[in-house]
Amino acid sequence: MKLLNLPLSINDLLDGQAVEWERLEFKKGWNPESILHSICAFANDFRNLGGGYIIIGVEENNGLPVLPPLGLNPTEVDKIQKEILNMGYSDIQPYYHPLIVPTEVDDRMILILWVLGGQTRPYKAKLVWSKYYFRPNPLLIEGINSKYG
């Protein structure tokens, strides 16, 4: 497994040492709308915990990662990274971009999005400009028509 230079150990996350909580979300595949909402929620960093991590290519079961990971098609990784970059400009208001870290786990490609709490909060998704997203617990919360939910 390739080690990453992230503040939270990817080994601990993927070996089941941490469960899905406010700062961690597993996505089994590339689902732009769902990931867009999660990026907004982590960037809003409701409790000022430092944002969170979205791990794409890893399925979860009761909050724990299912290993080995499903992974992503290696030929699609560059395209997905470009889509995430574009989402930051066109689908998030105000603009926001997570750090994207591609890596291999058990010979399968995954993407780790490090989503820090943003400097220009709150953030909302273009698909529903009137809604803000937060993660005050392991659930994604949708605030409606209000700056603070």
JSON list of C-alpha atoms in Angstrom, two decimals:
[
{"chain": "A", "resi": 1, "resn": "MET", "atom": "CA", "xyz": [0.00, 0.00, 0.00]},
{"chain": "A", "resi": 2, "resn": "LYS", "atom": "CA", "xyz": [1.34, 3.41, -0.94]},
{"chain": "A", "resi": 3, "resn": "LEU", "atom": "CA", "xyz": [1.66, 5.74, 2.06]},
{"chain": "A", "resi": 4, "resn": "LEU", "atom": "CA", "xyz": [0.27, 9.23, 1.76]},
{"chain": "A", "resi": 5, "resn": "ASN", "atom": "CA", "xyz": [1.37, 12.45, 3.32]},
{"chain": "A", "resi": 6, "resn": "LEU", "atom": "CA", "xyz": [-1.98, 13.29, 4.92]},
{"chain": "A", "resi": 7, "resn": "PRO", "atom": "CA", "xyz": [-2.61, 14.35, 8.53]},
{"chain": "A", "resi": 8, "resn": "LEU", "atom": "CA", "xyz": [-4.81, 11.29, 9.15]},
{"chain": "A", "resi": 9, "resn": "SER", "atom": "CA", "xyz": [-3.24, 7.87, 8.53]},
{"chain": "A", "resi": 10, "resn": "ILE", "atom": "CA", "xyz": [-4.82, 6.18, 5.54]},
{"chain": "A", "resi": 11, "resn": "ASN", "atom": "CA", "xyz": [-3.59, 2.85, 6.91]},
{"chain": "A", "resi": 12, "resn": "ASP", "atom": "CA", "xyz": [-5.65, 3.32, 10.08]},
{"chain": "A", "resi": 13, "resn": "LEU", "atom": "CA", "xyz": [-8.70, 4.32, 8.06]},
{"chain": "A", "resi": 14, "resn": "LEU", "atom": "CA", "xyz": [-8.59, 1.42, 5.62]},
{"chain": "A", "resi": 15, "resn": "ASP", "atom": "CA", "xyz": [-7.58, -1.21, 8.18]},
{"chain": "A", "resi": 16, "resn": "GLY", "atom": "CA", "xyz": [-10.78, -0.54, 10.11]},
{"chain": "A", "resi": 17, "resn": "GLN", "atom": "CA", "xyz": [-9.16, 1.41, 12.92]},
{"chain": "A", "resi": 18, "resn": "ALA", "atom": "CA", "xyz": [-11.61, 4.25, 12.41]},
{"chain": "A", "resi": 19, "resn": "VAL", "atom": "CA", "xyz": [-15.32, 4.18, 11.61]},
{"chain": "A", "resi": 20, "resn": "GLU", "atom": "CA", "xyz": [-17.19, 6.52, 9.35]},
{"chain": "A", "resi": 21, "resn": "TRP", "atom": "CA", "xyz": [-17.91, 9.64, 11.38]},
{"chain": "A", "resi": 22, "resn": "GLU", "atom": "CA", "xyz": [-17.99, 13.40, 10.90]},
{"chain": "A", "resi": 23, "resn": "ARG", "atom": "CA", "xyz": [-14.59, 13.53, 9.20]},
{"chain": "A", "resi": 24, "resn": "LEU", "atom": "CA", "xyz": [-14.68, 10.42, 7.03]},
{"chain": "A", "resi": 25, "resn": "GLU", "atom": "CA", "xyz": [-16.87, 9.16, 4.22]},
{"chain": "A", "resi": 26, "resn": "PHE", "atom": "CA", "xyz": [-16.41, 6.15, 1.95]},
{"chain": "A", "resi": 27, "resn": "LYS", "atom": "CA", "xyz": [-17.83, 6.12, -1.59]},
{"chain": "A", "resi": 28, "resn": "LYS", "atom": "CA", "xyz": [-17.77, 2.89, -3.57]},
{"chain": "A", "resi": 29, "resn": "GLY", "atom": "CA", "xyz": [-17.63, 4.73, -6.88]},
{"chain": "A", "resi": 30, "resn": "TRP", "atom": "CA", "xyz": [-17.78, 8.04, -8.71]},
{"chain": "A", "resi": 31, "resn": "ASN", "atom": "CA", "xyz": [-21.17, 9.67, -8.11]},
{"chain": "A", "resi": 32, "resn": "PRO", "atom": "CA", "xyz": [-20.71, 13.40, -8.83]},
{"chain": "A", "resi": 33, "resn": "GLU", "atom": "CA", "xyz": [-23.89, 14.67, -7.15]},
{"chain": "A", "resi": 34, "resn": "SER", "atom": "CA", "xyz": [-23.39, 12.72, -3.93]},
{"chain": "A", "resi": 35, "resn": "ILE", "atom": "CA", "xyz": [-19.71, 13.66, -3.75]},
{"chain": "A", "resi": 36, "resn": "LEU", "atom": "CA", "xyz": [-20.55, 17.32, -4.48]},
{"chain": "A", "resi": 37, "resn": "HIS", "atom": "CA", "xyz": [-22.89, 17.38, -1.47]},
{"chain": "A", "resi": 38, "resn": "SER", "atom": "CA", "xyz": [-20.25, 15.74, 0.73]},
{"chain": "A", "resi": 39, "resn": "ILE", "atom": "CA", "xyz": [-17.59, 18.23, -0.38]},
{"chain": "A", "resi": 40, "resn": "CYS", "atom": "CA", "xyz": [-19.91, 21.11, 0.56]},
{"chain": "A", "resi": 41, "resn": "ALA", "atom": "CA", "xyz": [-20.71, 19.52, 3.93]},
{"chain": "A", "resi": 42, "resn": "PHE", "atom": "CA", "xyz": [-17.05, 18.98, 4.85]},
{"chain": "A", "resi": 43, "resn": "ALA", "atom": "CA", "xyz": [-16.05, 22.44, 3.58]},
{"chain": "A", "resi": 44, "resn": "ASN", "atom": "CA", "xyz": [-18.77, 23.97, 5.78]},
{"chain": "A", "resi": 45, "resn": "ASP", "atom": "CA", "xyz": [-17.09, 22.22, 8.74]},
{"chain": "A", "resi": 46, "resn": "PHE", "atom": "CA", "xyz": [-19.98, 22.93, 11.09]},
{"chain": "A", "resi": 47, "resn": "ARG", "atom": "CA", "xyz": [-18.01, 21.97, 14.23]},
{"chain": "A", "resi": 48, "resn": "ASN", "atom": "CA", "xyz": [-14.62, 23.33, 13.12]},
{"chain": "A", "resi": 49, "resn": "LEU", "atom": "CA", "xyz": [-12.97, 19.90, 13.17]},
{"chain": "A", "resi": 50, "resn": "GLY", "atom": "CA", "xyz": [-10.74, 20.58, 10.17]},
{"chain": "A", "resi": 51, "resn": "GLY", "atom": "CA", "xyz": [-12.97, 19.31, 7.37]},
{"chain": "A", "resi": 52, "resn": "GLY", "atom": "CA", "xyz": [-12.86, 15.67, 6.36]},
{"chain": "A", "resi": 53, "resn": "TYR", "atom": "CA", "xyz": [-11.89, 12.94, 3.94]},
{"chain": "A", "resi": 54, "resn": "ILE", "atom": "CA", "xyz": [-13.89, 11.38, 1.13]},
{"chain": "A", "resi": 55, "resn": "ILE", "atom": "CA", "xyz": [-12.41, 8.09, -0.04]},
{"chain": "A", "resi": 56, "resn": "ILE", "atom": "CA", "xyz": [-13.67, 7.15, -3.51]},
{"chain": "A", "resi": 57, "resn": "GLY", "atom": "CA", "xyz": [-13.36, 3.54, -4.60]},
{"chain": "A", "resi": 58, "resn": "VAL", "atom": "CA", "xyz": [-13.94, 2.01, -1.16]},
{"chain": "A", "resi": 59, "resn": "GLU", "atom": "CA", "xyz": [-17.32, 0.58, -0.21]},
{"chain": "A", "resi": 60, "resn": "GLU", "atom": "CA", "xyz": [-18.47, 0.75, 3.41]},
{"chain": "A", "resi": 61, "resn": "ASN", "atom": "CA", "xyz": [-20.49, -1.61, 5.55]},
{"chain": "A", "resi": 62, "resn": "ASN", "atom": "CA", "xyz": [-21.86, -0.22, 8.82]},
{"chain": "A", "resi": 63, "resn": "GLY", "atom": "CA", "xyz": [-19.30, 2.58, 8.72]},
{"chain": "A", "resi": 64, "resn": "LEU", "atom": "CA", "xyz": [-16.29, 0.32, 8.15]},
{"chain": "A", "resi": 65, "resn": "PRO", "atom": "CA", "xyz": [-14.39, 0.02, 4.86]},
{"chain": "A", "resi": 66, "resn": "VAL", "atom": "CA", "xyz": [-14.86, -3.14, 2.83]},
{"chain": "A", "resi": 67, "resn": "LEU", "atom": "CA", "xyz": [-11.43, -4.42, 1.83]},
{"chain": "A", "resi": 68, "resn": "PRO", "atom": "CA", "xyz": [-9.93, -5.03, -0.58]},
{"chain": "A", "resi": 69, "resn": "PRO", "atom": "CA", "xyz": [-11.35, -1.87, -2.11]},
{"chain": "A", "resi": 70, "resn": "LEU", "atom": "CA", "xyz": [-13.46, -1.97, -5.25]},
{"chain": "A", "resi": 71, "resn": "GLY", "atom": "CA", "xyz": [-11.18, 0.66, -6.71]},
{"chain": "A", "resi": 72, "resn": "LEU", "atom": "CA", "xyz": [-11.68, 2.88, -9.72]},
{"chain": "A", "resi": 73, "resn": "ASN", "atom": "CA", "xyz": [-10.93, 2.22, -13.35]},
{"chain": "A", "resi": 74, "resn": "PRO", "atom": "CA", "xyz": [-7.36, 3.56, -13.71]},
{"chain": "A", "resi": 75, "resn": "THR", "atom": "CA", "xyz": [-8.20, 5.00, -17.14]},
{"chain": "A", "resi": 76, "resn": "GLU", "atom": "CA", "xyz": [-10.98, 7.11, -15.54]},
{"chain": "A", "resi": 77, "resn": "VAL", "atom": "CA", "xyz": [-8.98, 8.59, -12.63]},
{"chain": "A", "resi": 78, "resn": "ASP", "atom": "CA", "xyz": [-7.63, 11.57, -14.59]},
{"chain": "A", "resi": 79, "resn": "LYS", "atom": "CA", "xyz": [-11.12, 12.33, -15.95]},
{"chain": "A", "resi": 80, "resn": "ILE", "atom": "CA", "xyz": [-12.63, 12.17, -12.45]},
{"chain": "A", "resi": 81, "resn": "GLN", "atom": "CA", "xyz": [-9.96, 14.52, -11.08]},
{"chain": "A", "resi": 82, "resn": "LYS", "atom": "CA", "xyz": [-10.74, 17.02, -13.85]},
{"chain": "A", "resi": 83, "resn": "GLU", "atom": "CA", "xyz": [-14.47, 16.75, -13.09]},
{"chain": "A", "resi": 84, "resn": "ILE", "atom": "CA", "xyz": [-13.80, 17.45, -9.40]},
{"chain": "A", "resi": 85, "resn": "LEU", "atom": "CA", "xyz": [-11.71, 20.49, -10.35]},
{"chain": "A", "resi": 86, "resn": "ASN", "atom": "CA", "xyz": [-14.47, 21.72, -12.65]},
{"chain": "A", "resi": 87, "resn": "MET", "atom": "CA", "xyz": [-17.11, 21.15, -9.94]},
{"chain": "A", "resi": 88, "resn": "GLY", "atom": "CA", "xyz": [-15.11, 23.43, -7.66]},
{"chain": "A", "resi": 89, "resn": "TYR", "atom": "CA", "xyz": [-15.51, 26.29, -10.14]},
{"chain": "A", "resi": 90, "resn": "SER", "atom": "CA", "xyz": [-18.96, 25.63, -11.58]},
{"chain": "A", "resi": 91, "resn": "ASP", "atom": "CA", "xyz": [-20.99, 23.66, -9.03]},
{"chain": "A", "resi": 92, "resn": "ILE", "atom": "CA", "xyz": [-19.96, 25.04, -5.62]},
{"chain": "A", "resi": 93, "resn": "GLN", "atom": "CA", "xyz": [-20.72, 28.54, -4.43]},
{"chain": "A", "resi": 94, "resn": "PRO", "atom": "CA", "xyz": [-18.43, 30.17, -3.46]},
{"chain": "A", "resi": 95, "resn": "TYR", "atom": "CA", "xyz": [-15.64, 28.35, -5.34]},
{"chain": "A", "resi": 96, "resn": "TYR", "atom": "CA", "xyz": [-13.99, 25.50, -3.44]},
{"chain": "A", "resi": 97, "resn": "HIS", "atom": "CA", "xyz": [-11.41, 22.83, -4.31]},
{"chain": "A", "resi": 98, "resn": "PRO", "atom": "CA", "xyz": [-10.41, 19.84, -2.17]},
{"chain": "A", "resi": 99, "resn": "LEU", "atom": "CA", "xyz": [-6.96, 18.31, -2.30]},
{"chain": "A", "resi": 100, "resn": "ILE", "atom": "CA", "xyz": [-7.14, 15.21, -4.53]},
{"chain": "A", "resi": 101, "resn": "VAL", "atom": "CA", "xyz": [-4.74, 12.36, -3.78]},
{"chain": "A", "resi": 102, "resn": "PRO", "atom": "CA", "xyz": [-4.79, 9.33, -6.12]},
{"chain": "A", "resi": 103, "resn": "THR", "atom": "CA", "xyz": [-3.20, 6.22, -4.68]},
{"chain": "A", "resi": 104, "resn": "GLU", "atom": "CA", "xyz": [-3.16, 2.44, -5.03]},
{"chain": "A", "resi": 105, "resn": "VAL", "atom": "CA", "xyz": [-4.41, 0.07, -2.36]},
{"chain": "A", "resi": 106, "resn": "ASP", "atom": "CA", "xyz": [-4.12, -3.67, -2.97]},
{"chain": "A", "resi": 107, "resn": "ASP", "atom": "CA", "xyz": [-3.32, -2.95, -6.63]},
{"chain": "A", "resi": 108, "resn": "ARG", "atom": "CA", "xyz": [-6.53, -0.93, -7.03]},
{"chain": "A", "resi": 109, "resn": "MET", "atom": "CA", "xyz": [-6.71, 2.78, -7.68]},
{"chain": "A", "resi": 110, "resn": "ILE", "atom": "CA", "xyz": [-8.63, 4.96, -5.19]},
{"chain": "A", "resi": 111, "resn": "LEU", "atom": "CA", "xyz": [-8.99, 8.72, -4.79]},
{"chain": "A", "resi": 112, "resn": "ILE", "atom": "CA", "xyz": [-8.78, 10.49, -1.46]},
{"chain": "A", "resi": 113, "resn": "LEU", "atom": "CA", "xyz": [-10.31, 13.94, -1.26]},
{"chain": "A", "resi": 114, "resn": "TRP", "atom": "CA", "xyz": [-9.02, 15.99, 1.64]},
{"chain": "A", "resi": 115, "resn": "VAL", "atom": "CA", "xyz": [-11.71, 18.60, 2.20]},
{"chain": "A", "resi": 116, "resn": "LEU", "atom": "CA", "xyz": [-10.53, 21.27, 4.63]},
{"chain": "A", "resi": 117, "resn": "GLY", "atom": "CA", "xyz": [-12.96, 23.64, 6.33]},
{"chain": "A", "resi": 118, "resn": "GLY", "atom": "CA", "xyz": [-13.30, 26.47, 3.85]},
{"chain": "A", "resi": 119, "resn": "GLN", "atom": "CA", "xyz": [-12.33, 30.09, 4.42]},
{"chain": "A", "resi": 120, "resn": "THR", "atom": "CA", "xyz": [-15.47, 31.54, 2.79]},
{"chain": "A", "resi": 121, "resn": "ARG", "atom": "CA", "xyz": [-18.21, 29.44, 4.39]},
{"chain": "A", "resi": 122, "resn": "PRO", "atom": "CA", "xyz": [-20.97, 28.51, 3.95]},
{"chain": "A", "resi": 123, "resn": "TYR", "atom": "CA", "xyz": [-20.80, 26.53, 0.69]},
{"chain": "A", "resi": 124, "resn": "LYS", "atom": "CA", "xyz": [-23.71, 25.26, -1.34]},
{"chain": "A", "resi": 125, "resn": "ALA", "atom": "CA", "xyz": [-24.16, 23.01, -4.34]},
{"chain": "A", "resi": 126, "resn": "LYS", "atom": "CA", "xyz": [-25.26, 24.42, -7.69]},
{"chain": "A", "resi": 127, "resn": "LEU", "atom": "CA", "xyz": [-27.85, 21.72, -8.25]},
{"chain": "A", "resi": 128, "resn": "VAL", "atom": "CA", "xyz": [-29.84, 23.21, -5.38]},
{"chain": "A", "resi": 129, "resn": "TRP", "atom": "CA", "xyz": [-28.42, 26.71, -4.79]},
{"chain": "A", "resi": 130, "resn": "SER", "atom": "CA", "xyz": [-30.90, 27.27, -1.97]},
{"chain": "A", "resi": 131, "resn": "LYS", "atom": "CA", "xyz": [-29.53, 24.40, 0.16]},
{"chain": "A", "resi": 132, "resn": "TYR", "atom": "CA", "xyz": [-26.45, 24.15, 2.33]},
{"chain": "A", "resi": 133, "resn": "TYR", "atom": "CA", "xyz": [-24.99, 20.81, 3.45]},
{"chain": "A", "resi": 134, "resn": "PHE", "atom": "CA", "xyz": [-23.50, 19.97, 6.86]},
{"chain": "A", "resi": 135, "resn": "ARG", "atom": "CA", "xyz": [-22.20, 16.88, 8.68]},
{"chain": "A", "resi": 136, "resn": "PRO", "atom": "CA", "xyz": [-22.86, 17.40, 12.41]},
{"chain": "A", "resi": 137, "resn": "ASN", "atom": "CA", "xyz": [-22.67, 13.59, 12.79]},
{"chain": "A", "resi": 138, "resn": "PRO", "atom": "CA", "xyz": [-22.10, 10.69, 10.36]},
{"chain": "A", "resi": 139, "resn": "LEU", "atom": "CA", "xyz": [-25.22, 11.73, 8.46]},
{"chain": "A", "resi": 140, "resn": "LEU", "atom": "CA", "xyz": [-25.29, 14.34, 5.72]},
{"chain": "A", "resi": 141, "resn": "ILE", "atom": "CA", "xyz": [-27.69, 17.12, 6.76]},
{"chain": "A", "resi": 142, "resn": "GLU", "atom": "CA", "xyz": [-29.39, 19.36, 4.24]},
{"chain": "A", "resi": 143, "resn": "GLY", "atom": "CA", "xyz": [-30.24, 22.90, 5.37]},
{"chain": "A", "resi": 144, "resn": "ILE", "atom": "CA", "xyz": [-33.01, 24.55, 3.36]},
{"chain": "A", "resi": 145, "resn": "ASN", "atom": "CA", "xyz": [-33.21, 28.18, 2.20]},
{"chain": "A", "resi": 146, "resn": "SER", "atom": "CA", "xyz": [-31.09, 29.51, 5.02]},
{"chain": "A", "resi": 147, "resn": "LYS", "atom": "CA", "xyz": [-27.51, 30.53, 5.52]},
{"chain": "A", "resi": 148, "resn": "TYR", "atom": "CA", "xyz": [-27.28, 28.33, 8.61]},
{"chain": "A", "resi": 149, "resn": "GLY", "atom": "CA", "xyz": [-29.65, 25.46, 7.82]}
]
